[in-house]
Amino acid sequence: MMQRLDKVLSEAKVASRKELKALIRSGAVAVDGVVVRAADQKVPEDAVITVHGEVVAKMRRVLIALYKPAGYITATEDRVQATVMDLIPEEYRKLDVAPVGRLDKATEGLLLLTNDGELAHKLISPKYAVQKVYYAEHEGEATQADVFEFEKGLVLGDGTECLPAKLEPLGPGKSRITICEGKYHQVRRMFASRGMPVTYLSRLSEGPVTLEGMSLGEMTEIDCDIFDFD
Ligand code: URA
């Protein structure tokens, strides 16, 4: 896979994206022995990049799927509470992976982690509308009127406007819901706004990534190219 030179250098923490532009333009950067002055030059993954003659240690780009159990907070560190990073082996923590978005402490299910800032940004941005599917257990039973209101776009009590969501009632107290954004406590607040407080929540999938074949607390590495944003 080809990547922009400035992106590779910024992921290797050589300098900030802005500083890199000047650095590259100054002629300090060479790719496979040839000086490159364009920050947007595409370079192959196995290229040897040097800055002032020193070889740049590139960090492997990784994407991880974690089947998060309840009881862990989505954070990279916390002095008191267990974090999702406690479930990630050292070899991946060393690669600077961080959670993409967040799942509440009580929520189970699929949590993605990556060290690729651009990928993380796209996964979160409503512009790219990555679909997230949740299974919810809640009080009451969702009706066709609820399906219609979710589809229209709910307005929560504090005025927060939600994008249209797909609600699939699965019988008394159970539903599946698909949303393409991630506002604070969004799913819980959406159900609560229709008088159906959530008692259990699990994220089943995010775009093409699912929990299939995974057990609670387990993680697996995924090919970063599984998300095709072009
Ligand atoms: N919506 C919620 O309310 N909580 C989560 O953890 C995820 C989505």
Coordinates of N, CA and C and ligand atoms in Angstrom, one line a residue:
M1 N 0.8 -1.2 0.0 CA 0.0 0.0 0.0 C 0.9 1.3 0.0
M2 N 0.4 2.3 -0.8 CA 1.2 3.5 -0.8 C 0.6 4.5 0.3
Q3 N 1.4 5.3 0.9 CA 1.0 6.3 1.8 C 1.7 7.6 1.6
R4 N 1.0 8.7 2.0 CA 1.7 10.0 1.8 C 2.9 10.1 2.7
L5 N 3.9 10.7 2.2 CA 5.2 10.9 2.9 C 5.0 11.6 4.2
D6 N 4.2 12.7 4.2 CA 4.0 13.5 5.5 C 3.2 12.6 6.5
K7 N 2.4 11.8 6.0 CA 1.6 10.9 7.0 C 2.5 9.9 7.6
V8 N 3.3 9.3 6.8 CA 4.3 8.3 7.4 C 5.2 8.9 8.4
L9 N 5.7 10.1 8.1 CA 6.6 10.8 9.0 C 5.9 11.3 10.3
S10 N 4.6 11.7 10.1 CA 3.9 12.2 11.3 C 3.5 11.0 12.2
E11 N 3.2 9.9 11.6 CA 2.9 8.7 12.4 C 4.1 8.2 13.1
A12 N 5.3 8.4 12.5 CA 6.6 8.0 13.2 C 7.0 9.1 14.2
K13 N 6.2 10.1 14.3 CA 6.4 11.2 15.3 C 7.7 11.9 15.1
V14 N 8.0 12.1 13.8 CA 9.2 12.9 13.4 C 9.0 14.4 13.8
A15 N 7.9 14.9 13.4 CA 7.5 16.3 13.7 C 6.0 16.4 13.4
S16 N 5.5 17.6 13.7 CA 4.1 17.9 13.4 C 3.9 17.9 11.9
R17 N 2.6 17.8 11.5 CA 2.3 17.8 10.0 C 2.8 19.1 9.4
K18 N 2.6 20.2 10.1 CA 3.0 21.6 9.6 C 4.5 21.7 9.5
E19 N 5.2 21.3 10.6 CA 6.7 21.3 10.5 C 7.3 20.4 9.4
L20 N 6.6 19.3 9.2 CA 7.1 18.3 8.2 C 7.1 18.9 6.8
K21 N 6.1 19.8 6.5 CA 6.1 20.3 5.2 C 7.4 21.1 4.9
A22 N 7.7 21.9 5.9 CA 9.0 22.7 5.7 C 10.2 21.9 5.7
L23 N 10.2 20.8 6.5 CA 11.3 19.9 6.6 C 11.5 19.2 5.3
I24 N 10.4 18.8 4.7 CA 10.5 18.0 3.4 C 10.9 19.0 2.3
R25 N 10.3 20.2 2.3 CA 10.7 21.2 1.3 C 12.2 21.6 1.3
S26 N 12.7 21.5 2.6 CA 14.1 21.9 2.7 C 15.1 20.9 2.1
G27 N 14.6 19.7 1.7 CA 15.5 18.7 1.1 C 16.1 17.8 2.1
A28 N 15.6 17.8 3.3 CA 16.2 16.9 4.4 C 15.7 15.5 4.3
V29 N 14.6 15.3 3.6 CA 14.0 13.9 3.6 C 14.3 13.2 2.3
A30 N 14.7 12.0 2.4 CA 15.0 11.1 1.2 C 14.2 9.8 1.3
V31 N 13.7 9.4 0.2 CA 13.0 8.1 0.1 C 13.8 7.2 -0.8
D32 N 14.2 6.1 -0.2 CA 15.1 5.1 -0.9 C 16.3 5.9 -1.6
G33 N 16.9 6.8 -0.8 CA 18.1 7.5 -1.3 C 17.9 8.7 -2.2
V34 N 16.6 8.9 -2.5 CA 16.3 10.1 -3.4 C 15.6 11.2 -2.6
V35 N 16.1 12.4 -2.7 CA 15.5 13.5 -2.0 C 14.1 13.8 -2.6
V36 N 13.1 13.9 -1.7 CA 11.8 14.2 -2.1 C 11.4 15.5 -1.4
R37 N 10.8 16.4 -2.2 CA 10.4 17.7 -1.7 C 8.9 18.0 -1.6
A38 N 8.1 16.9 -2.0 CA 6.7 17.1 -1.9 C 6.1 16.3 -0.8
A39 N 5.4 17.0 0.1 CA 4.8 16.3 1.3 C 3.8 15.3 0.9
D40 N 3.1 15.5 -0.2 CA 2.0 14.6 -0.6 C 2.5 13.4 -1.5
Q41 N 3.8 13.3 -1.6 CA 4.4 12.2 -2.4 C 4.0 10.9 -1.8
K42 N 3.5 10.0 -2.7 CA 3.1 8.7 -2.2 C 4.3 7.8 -2.1
V43 N 4.5 7.1 -1.0 CA 5.6 6.2 -0.9 C 5.2 4.8 -0.5
P44 N 5.9 3.8 -1.0 CA 5.5 2.4 -0.7 C 5.8 2.1 0.8
E45 N 5.0 1.1 1.3 CA 5.1 0.8 2.7 C 6.6 0.4 3.1
D46 N 7.3 -0.3 2.2 CA 8.6 -0.8 2.6 C 9.8 0.2 2.2
A47 N 9.4 1.4 1.9 CA 10.4 2.4 1.5 C 11.3 2.7 2.7
V48 N 12.6 3.0 2.4 CA 13.5 3.4 3.5 C 13.5 5.0 3.5
I49 N 13.0 5.6 4.5 CA 12.9 7.0 4.6 C 14.0 7.5 5.5
T50 N 14.7 8.6 5.1 CA 15.7 9.2 6.0 C 15.4 10.7 6.2
V51 N 15.7 11.1 7.4 CA 15.7 12.6 7.7 C 17.1 13.0 8.1
H52 N 17.7 13.9 7.4 CA 19.1 14.3 7.6 C 20.0 13.1 7.7
G53 N 19.7 12.1 6.8 CA 20.5 10.9 6.7 C 20.2 9.8 7.7
E54 N 19.3 10.1 8.7 CA 19.0 9.1 9.7 C 17.8 8.3 9.3
V55 N 17.8 7.0 9.4 CA 16.6 6.2 9.0 C 15.5 6.4 10.0
V56 N 14.3 6.6 9.5 CA 13.1 6.8 10.3 C 12.5 5.5 10.7
A57 N 12.3 5.3 12.0 CA 11.7 4.0 12.5 C 10.2 4.2 12.3
K58 N 9.7 3.4 11.4 CA 8.2 3.5 11.1 C 7.4 2.7 12.0
M59 N 6.3 3.2 12.4 CA 5.4 2.4 13.3 C 4.4 1.6 12.4
R60 N 4.3 0.4 12.7 CA 3.3 -0.4 12.0 C 1.9 0.1 12.3
R61 N 1.1 0.3 11.2 CA -0.2 0.7 11.3 C -1.1 -0.4 11.8
V62 N -1.8 -0.3 12.9 CA -2.6 -1.4 13.3 C -4.1 -1.0 13.6
L63 N -5.0 -1.9 13.4 CA -6.4 -1.8 13.7 C -6.7 -3.0 14.6
I64 N -7.3 -2.8 15.7 CA -7.7 -3.9 16.6 C -9.2 -3.9 16.9
A65 N -9.8 -5.1 16.9 CA -11.2 -5.2 17.3 C -11.1 -5.8 18.7
L66 N -11.7 -5.2 19.7 CA -11.8 -5.7 21.0 C -13.3 -6.0 21.4
Y67 N -13.5 -7.2 22.0 CA -14.9 -7.5 22.5 C -14.9 -7.0 23.9
K68 N -15.3 -5.8 24.1 CA -15.2 -5.2 25.4 C -16.3 -5.7 26.4
P69 N -15.8 -6.2 27.6 CA -16.8 -6.6 28.6 C -17.2 -5.3 29.4
A70 N -18.4 -5.5 30.1 CA -18.8 -4.4 30.9 C -17.8 -4.2 32.1
G71 N -17.7 -3.0 32.6 CA -16.8 -2.8 33.8 C -15.5 -2.1 33.4
Y72 N -15.2 -2.0 32.2 CA -14.0 -1.3 31.7 C -14.3 0.1 31.1
I73 N -13.6 1.1 31.5 CA -13.9 2.4 30.9 C -13.0 2.5 29.6
T74 N -13.6 3.3 28.7 CA -12.9 3.6 27.4 C -12.0 4.8 27.6
A75 N -10.7 4.5 27.9 CA -9.7 5.5 28.1 C -8.4 4.9 28.0
T76 N -7.3 5.7 27.8 CA -6.0 5.0 27.6 C -5.4 4.8 29.0
E77 N -5.8 5.7 30.0 CA -5.3 5.4 31.3 C -6.2 6.0 32.4
D78 N -6.2 5.4 33.5 CA -7.0 5.9 34.7 C -6.3 5.4 35.9
R79 N -6.3 6.3 36.9 CA -5.6 5.9 38.1 C -6.4 4.9 39.0
V80 N -7.7 4.9 38.8 CA -8.5 4.1 39.7 C -9.2 2.9 38.9
Q81 N -9.8 3.2 37.8 CA -10.7 2.2 37.2 C -9.9 1.4 36.1
A82 N -10.4 0.2 35.9 CA -9.8 -0.6 34.8 C -10.2 0.0 33.5
T83 N -9.2 0.1 32.6 CA -9.5 0.6 31.2 C -9.4 -0.5 30.2
V84 N -9.9 -0.2 29.0 CA -9.9 -1.2 27.9 C -8.4 -1.5 27.5
M85 N -7.5 -0.6 27.9 CA -6.1 -0.9 27.6 C -5.6 -2.1 28.4
D86 N -6.2 -2.4 29.5 CA -5.8 -3.5 30.3 C -6.1 -4.8 29.6
L87 N -6.9 -4.8 28.5 CA -7.2 -6.0 27.8 C -6.3 -6.1 26.5
I88 N -5.5 -5.1 26.3 CA -4.6 -5.1 25.1 C -3.2 -5.5 25.4
P89 N -2.7 -6.5 24.7 CA -1.3 -7.0 25.0 C -0.3 -5.9 24.8
E90 N 0.8 -6.0 25.6 CA 1.9 -5.0 25.6 C 2.4 -4.7 24.1
E91 N 2.5 -5.8 23.3 CA 3.1 -5.6 22.0 C 2.2 -4.6 21.2
Y92 N 0.9 -4.5 21.4 CA 0.1 -3.5 20.7 C 0.1 -2.2 21.5
R93 N 0.1 -2.2 22.8 CA 0.2 -0.9 23.5 C 1.4 -0.1 23.2
K94 N 2.5 -0.9 22.9 CA 3.8 -0.2 22.5 C 3.6 0.5 21.2
L95 N 2.6 0.1 20.4 CA 2.4 0.7 19.1 C 1.5 1.9 19.2
D96 N 1.2 2.3 20.4 CA 0.4 3.6 20.6 C -1.0 3.5 20.1
V97 N -1.7 2.3 20.3 CA -3.1 2.3 19.8 C -3.9 3.0 20.9
A98 N -5.0 3.5 20.4 CA -6.0 4.2 21.3 C -7.4 3.9 20.8
P99 N -8.4 3.9 21.7 CA -9.7 3.6 21.3 C -10.3 4.6 20.3
V100 N -11.1 4.1 19.4 CA -11.8 4.9 18.4 C -13.2 5.2 19.0
G101 N -13.5 6.4 19.3 CA -14.8 6.7 20.0 C -14.9 6.0 21.3
R102 N -16.1 5.8 21.9 CA -16.1 5.2 23.2 C -17.4 4.4 23.4
L103 N -17.2 3.4 24.3 CA -18.3 2.6 24.8 C -18.4 2.9 26.3
D104 N -19.6 3.1 26.8 CA -19.8 3.3 28.2 C -19.2 2.2 29.0
K105 N -18.9 2.5 30.3 CA -18.4 1.4 31.2 C -19.3 0.2 31.2
A106 N -20.6 0.4 31.2 CA -21.6 -0.7 31.3 C -21.8 -1.4 30.0
T107 N -21.4 -0.8 28.9 CA -21.7 -1.3 27.6 C -20.7 -2.4 27.2
E108 N -21.2 -3.4 26.5 CA -20.3 -4.5 26.0 C -20.1 -4.3 24.5
G109 N -19.3 -5.1 23.9 CA -19.3 -5.2 22.5 C -18.0 -4.7 21.8
L110 N -18.2 -4.5 20.5 CA -17.1 -4.2 19.6 C -16.5 -2.8 19.8
L111 N -15.2 -2.7 20.2 CA -14.5 -1.4 20.3 C -13.3 -1.5 19.4
L112 N -13.2 -0.6 18.5 CA -12.0 -0.5 17.6 C -10.9 0.3 18.3
L113 N -9.7 -0.1 18.1 CA -8.5 0.7 18.5 C -7.5 0.8 17.4
T114 N -6.9 1.9 17.2 CA -5.9 2.0 16.2 C -4.8 3.1 16.5
N115 N -3.7 3.0 15.8 CA -2.7 4.0 16.0 C -2.6 4.9 14.8
D116 N -3.6 4.8 13.9 CA -3.7 5.6 12.7 C -4.7 6.7 12.9
G117 N -4.2 7.9 13.1 CA -5.1 9.1 13.5 C -6.1 9.4 12.4
E118 N -5.7 9.3 11.2 CA -6.6 9.6 10.1 C -7.7 8.6 10.0
L119 N -7.4 7.3 10.1 CA -8.4 6.3 10.1 C -9.4 6.5 11.3
A120 N -8.8 6.8 12.5 CA -9.7 7.0 13.6 C -10.7 8.2 13.4
H121 N -10.1 9.2 12.8 CA -11.0 10.4 12.5 C -12.1 10.1 11.5
K122 N -11.8 9.3 10.5 CA -12.8 8.9 9.5 C -13.9 8.0 10.2
L123 N -13.4 7.1 11.0 CA -14.4 6.2 11.7 C -15.4 6.9 12.6
I124 N -14.9 8.0 13.1 CA -15.8 8.8 14.0 C -16.7 9.8 13.3
S125 N -16.1 10.4 12.2 CA -16.8 11.5 11.6 C -18.1 11.1 11.0
P126 N -19.2 11.9 11.3 CA -20.5 11.6 10.7 C -20.5 11.7 9.2
K127 N -19.5 12.4 8.7 CA -19.3 12.6 7.2 C -19.2 11.2 6.5
Y128 N -18.5 10.3 7.2 CA -18.2 9.0 6.5 C -19.3 8.0 6.9
A129 N -20.2 8.4 7.8 CA -21.4 7.6 8.2 C -21.2 6.1 8.3
V130 N -20.1 5.7 9.1 CA -19.9 4.3 9.4 C -21.0 3.8 10.3
Q131 N -21.7 2.7 9.8 CA -22.9 2.2 10.5 C -22.5 1.3 11.7
K132 N -23.1 1.7 12.9 CA -22.8 0.9 14.1 C -24.1 0.2 14.5
V133 N -24.0 -1.1 14.7 CA -25.2 -1.8 15.1 C -25.1 -2.3 16.5
Y134 N -26.2 -2.0 17.3 CA -26.3 -2.4 18.7 C -27.4 -3.3 19.0
Y135 N -27.3 -4.2 20.0 CA -28.4 -5.0 20.5 C -28.7 -4.3 21.9
A136 N -29.9 -4.0 22.1 CA -30.3 -3.4 23.4 C -31.4 -4.2 24.1
E137 N -31.3 -4.3 25.4 CA -32.4 -4.8 26.2 C -32.9 -3.6 27.0
H138 N -34.2 -3.4 27.0 CA -34.8 -2.2 27.6 C -36.2 -2.5 28.2
E139 N -36.6 -1.5 29.0 CA -38.0 -1.6 29.5 C -39.0 -1.4 28.4
G140 N -40.2 -2.0 28.5 CA -41.2 -1.8 27.5 C -41.0 -2.5 26.2
E141 N -41.7 -2.2 25.2 CA -41.6 -2.9 23.9 C -41.7 -1.8 22.8
A142 N -40.7 -1.9 21.9 CA -40.6 -0.9 20.8 C -41.8 -1.2 19.8
T143 N -42.4 -0.1 19.4 CA -43.6 -0.2 18.5 C -43.2 0.4 17.1
Q144 N -44.1 0.3 16.2 CA -43.9 0.9 14.9 C -43.8 2.4 15.0
A145 N -44.5 3.0 16.0 CA -44.4 4.4 16.2 C -43.0 4.8 16.5
D146 N -42.3 3.9 17.4 CA -40.9 4.2 17.7 C -40.0 4.1 16.5
V147 N -40.3 3.0 15.7 CA -39.5 2.8 14.5 C -39.6 4.0 13.6
F148 N -40.8 4.6 13.5 CA -41.0 5.8 12.6 C -40.2 7.0 13.2
E149 N -40.3 7.2 14.5 CA -39.7 8.3 15.1 C -38.1 8.2 15.0
F150 N -37.6 7.0 15.2 CA -36.1 6.9 15.1 C -35.7 7.2 13.7
E151 N -36.6 6.7 12.7 CA -36.3 6.9 11.3 C -36.3 8.4 10.9
K152 N -37.2 9.1 11.6 CA -37.4 10.5 11.3 C -36.2 11.3 11.8
G153 N -35.6 10.8 12.9 CA -34.5 11.5 13.6 C -35.0 12.1 14.9
L154 N -34.6 11.5 16.0 CA -35.1 11.9 17.3 C -34.5 13.2 17.7
V155 N -35.3 14.0 18.5 CA -34.8 15.1 19.2 C -34.8 14.8 20.7
L156 N -33.6 14.7 21.3 CA -33.6 14.4 22.7 C -34.0 15.5 23.6
G157 N -34.2 15.2 24.9 CA -34.7 16.2 25.8 C -34.0 17.5 25.9
D158 N -32.7 17.4 25.7 CA -31.9 18.7 25.8 C -31.7 19.3 24.4
G159 N -32.5 18.9 23.5 CA -32.5 19.5 22.1 C -31.5 18.9 21.1
T160 N -30.8 17.9 21.6 CA -29.8 17.2 20.7 C -30.6 16.5 19.6
E161 N -30.2 16.8 18.3 CA -30.8 16.2 17.2 C -30.0 15.0 16.7
C162 N -30.7 13.9 16.6 CA -30.1 12.6 16.1 C -30.4 12.5 14.6
L163 N -29.4 11.9 13.9 CA -29.6 11.6 12.5 C -30.6 10.4 12.5
P164 N -31.2 10.2 11.3 CA -32.1 9.0 11.2 C -31.4 7.7 11.6
A165 N -32.2 6.9 12.4 CA -31.6 5.6 12.8 C -32.6 4.5 12.5
K166 N -32.0 3.3 12.3 CA -32.9 2.2 12.0 C -33.2 1.4 13.3
L167 N -34.4 1.3 13.7 CA -34.8 0.5 14.9 C -35.5 -0.7 14.5
E168 N -35.1 -1.9 15.0 CA -35.7 -3.2 14.7 C -36.2 -3.8 16.0
P169 N -37.5 -3.7 16.3 CA -38.0 -4.4 17.5 C -37.8 -5.9 17.4
L170 N -37.4 -6.5 18.5 CA -37.1 -8.0 18.5 C -38.0 -8.7 19.5
G171 N -39.2 -8.0 19.8 CA -40.1 -8.6 20.8 C -40.0 -7.8 22.1
P172 N -40.8 -8.2 23.2 CA -40.8 -7.4 24.4 C -39.4 -7.2 25.0
G173 N -39.0 -5.9 25.2 CA -37.8 -5.5 25.9 C -36.5 -5.8 25.1
K174 N -36.6 -6.0 23.8 CA -35.4 -6.3 23.0 C -35.5 -5.6 21.6
S175 N -34.4 -4.9 21.2 CA -34.3 -4.3 19.9 C -32.9 -4.3 19.4
R176 N -32.9 -4.1 18.1 CA -31.6 -3.9 17.4 C -31.7 -2.4 16.8
I177 N -30.6 -1.7 16.9 CA -30.6 -0.3 16.4 C -29.3 -0.1 15.6
T178 N -29.4 0.6 14.5 CA -28.3 1.0 13.7 C -28.2 2.5 13.6
I179 N -27.0 3.1 14.0 CA -26.8 4.5 14.0 C -25.5 4.8 13.2
C180 N -25.3 6.0 12.7 CA -24.1 6.3 12.0 C -23.4 7.5 12.6
E181 N -23.6 7.7 13.9 CA -22.9 8.8 14.7 C -22.7 8.2 16.1
G182 N -22.0 9.0 16.9 CA -21.7 8.5 18.2 C -21.7 9.6 19.3
K183 N -22.9 10.2 19.5 CA -23.0 11.2 20.5 C -23.0 10.6 21.9
Y184 N -22.7 11.4 22.9 CA -22.6 10.9 24.3 C -23.8 10.1 24.7
H185 N -23.6 8.9 25.2 CA -24.7 8.0 25.6 C -25.8 7.9 24.6
Q186 N -25.5 8.0 23.4 CA -26.5 8.2 22.4 C -27.7 7.1 22.4
V187 N -27.3 5.9 22.3 CA -28.3 4.8 22.3 C -29.2 4.8 23.5
R188 N -28.5 4.9 24.7 CA -29.3 4.9 25.9 C -30.2 6.1 26.0
R189 N -29.8 7.3 25.5 CA -30.6 8.5 25.5 C -31.8 8.4 24.5
M190 N -31.5 7.7 23.4 CA -32.5 7.6 22.4 C -33.7 6.7 22.9
F191 N -33.3 5.6 23.5 CA -34.4 4.7 24.0 C -35.1 5.4 25.2
A192 N -34.3 6.1 26.1 CA -34.9 6.7 27.2 C -35.9 7.8 26.8
S193 N -35.6 8.5 25.7 CA -36.5 9.5 25.2 C -37.8 9.0 24.7
R194 N -37.9 7.7 24.5 CA -39.1 7.1 24.1 C -39.7 6.2 25.2
G195 N -39.2 6.5 26.4 CA -39.8 5.8 27.6 C -39.3 4.4 27.8
M196 N -38.2 4.0 27.2 CA -37.7 2.6 27.3 C -36.3 2.6 27.8
P197 N -36.0 2.8 29.1 CA -34.6 2.9 29.6 C -33.9 1.6 29.2
V198 N -32.7 1.7 28.8 CA -31.8 0.5 28.4 C -31.3 -0.1 29.7
T199 N -31.4 -1.5 29.7 CA -30.8 -2.2 30.9 C -29.6 -3.0 30.5
Y200 N -29.4 -3.2 29.1 CA -28.2 -4.0 28.7 C -27.9 -3.5 27.2
L201 N -26.6 -3.2 26.9 CA -26.3 -2.7 25.6 C -25.0 -3.4 25.1
S202 N -25.0 -3.8 23.9 CA -23.8 -4.4 23.3 C -23.7 -3.9 21.8
R203 N -22.5 -3.5 21.5 CA -22.3 -3.1 20.0 C -21.9 -4.4 19.3
L204 N -22.7 -4.6 18.2 CA -22.4 -5.9 17.5 C -21.5 -5.7 16.3
S205 N -21.5 -4.5 15.7 CA -20.6 -4.3 14.5 C -20.4 -2.8 14.3
E206 N -19.4 -2.5 13.5 CA -19.0 -1.2 13.1 C -18.5 -1.3 11.7
G207 N -19.3 -0.8 10.7 CA -19.0 -1.0 9.3 C -18.9 -2.5 9.1
P208 N -17.8 -3.0 8.4 CA -17.7 -4.4 8.1 C -17.2 -5.3 9.2
V209 N -16.8 -4.6 10.3 CA -16.2 -5.4 11.4 C -17.3 -5.9 12.4
T210 N -17.3 -7.2 12.6 CA -18.3 -7.8 13.6 C -17.6 -8.5 14.7
L211 N -18.4 -9.0 15.6 CA -17.8 -9.7 16.8 C -17.7 -11.2 16.5
E212 N -18.1 -11.6 15.3 CA -18.2 -13.0 14.9 C -16.9 -13.8 15.3
G213 N -17.0 -14.9 16.0 CA -15.9 -15.7 16.3 C -15.1 -15.2 17.5
M214 N -15.5 -14.1 18.1 CA -14.8 -13.5 19.3 C -15.5 -13.8 20.6
S215 N -14.7 -14.0 21.7 CA -15.3 -14.1 23.0 C -15.1 -12.8 23.8
L216 N -15.9 -12.7 24.8 CA -15.9 -11.5 25.6 C -14.4 -11.3 26.2
G217 N -13.9 -10.1 26.1 CA -12.6 -9.8 26.6 C -11.4 -10.1 25.6
E218 N -11.8 -10.7 24.4 CA -10.8 -11.0 23.5 C -10.5 -9.9 22.5
M219 N -9.3 -9.9 21.9 CA -9.1 -8.9 20.8 C -8.5 -9.6 19.6
T220 N -8.6 -9.0 18.4 CA -8.0 -9.6 17.2 C -7.6 -8.4 16.3
E221 N -6.5 -8.6 15.6 CA -6.0 -7.6 14.7 C -6.7 -7.7 13.4
I222 N -7.1 -6.6 12.8 CA -7.9 -6.5 11.6 C -7.0 -5.8 10.6
D223 N -7.2 -6.1 9.3 CA -6.5 -5.4 8.2 C -7.1 -4.0 8.2
C224 N -6.1 -3.0 8.3 CA -6.6 -1.5 8.2 C -7.4 -1.2 7.0
D225 N -7.1 -2.0 5.9 CA -7.7 -1.7 4.6 C -9.2 -2.2 4.5
I226 N -9.6 -2.8 5.6 CA -11.0 -3.3 5.6 C -12.0 -2.1 5.4
F227 N -11.6 -0.9 5.9 CA -12.4 0.3 5.7 C -11.9 0.9 4.4
D228 N -12.9 1.1 3.4 CA -12.5 1.7 2.2 C -13.3 3.0 2.1
F229 N -12.6 4.1 2.4 CA -13.2 5.4 2.4 C -13.1 6.2 1.1
D230 N -12.5 5.6 0.1 CA -12.3 6.4 -1.1 C -13.5 6.3 -2.1
Ligands
URA1 N1 -24.6 4.5 23.0 C1 -24.6 4.5 24.3 O1 -25.6 5.0 25.0 N2 -23.6 3.9 25.0 C2 -22.6 3.3 24.4 O2 -21.7 2.8 25.0 C3 -22.6 3.3 23.0 C4 -23.6 4.0 22.3

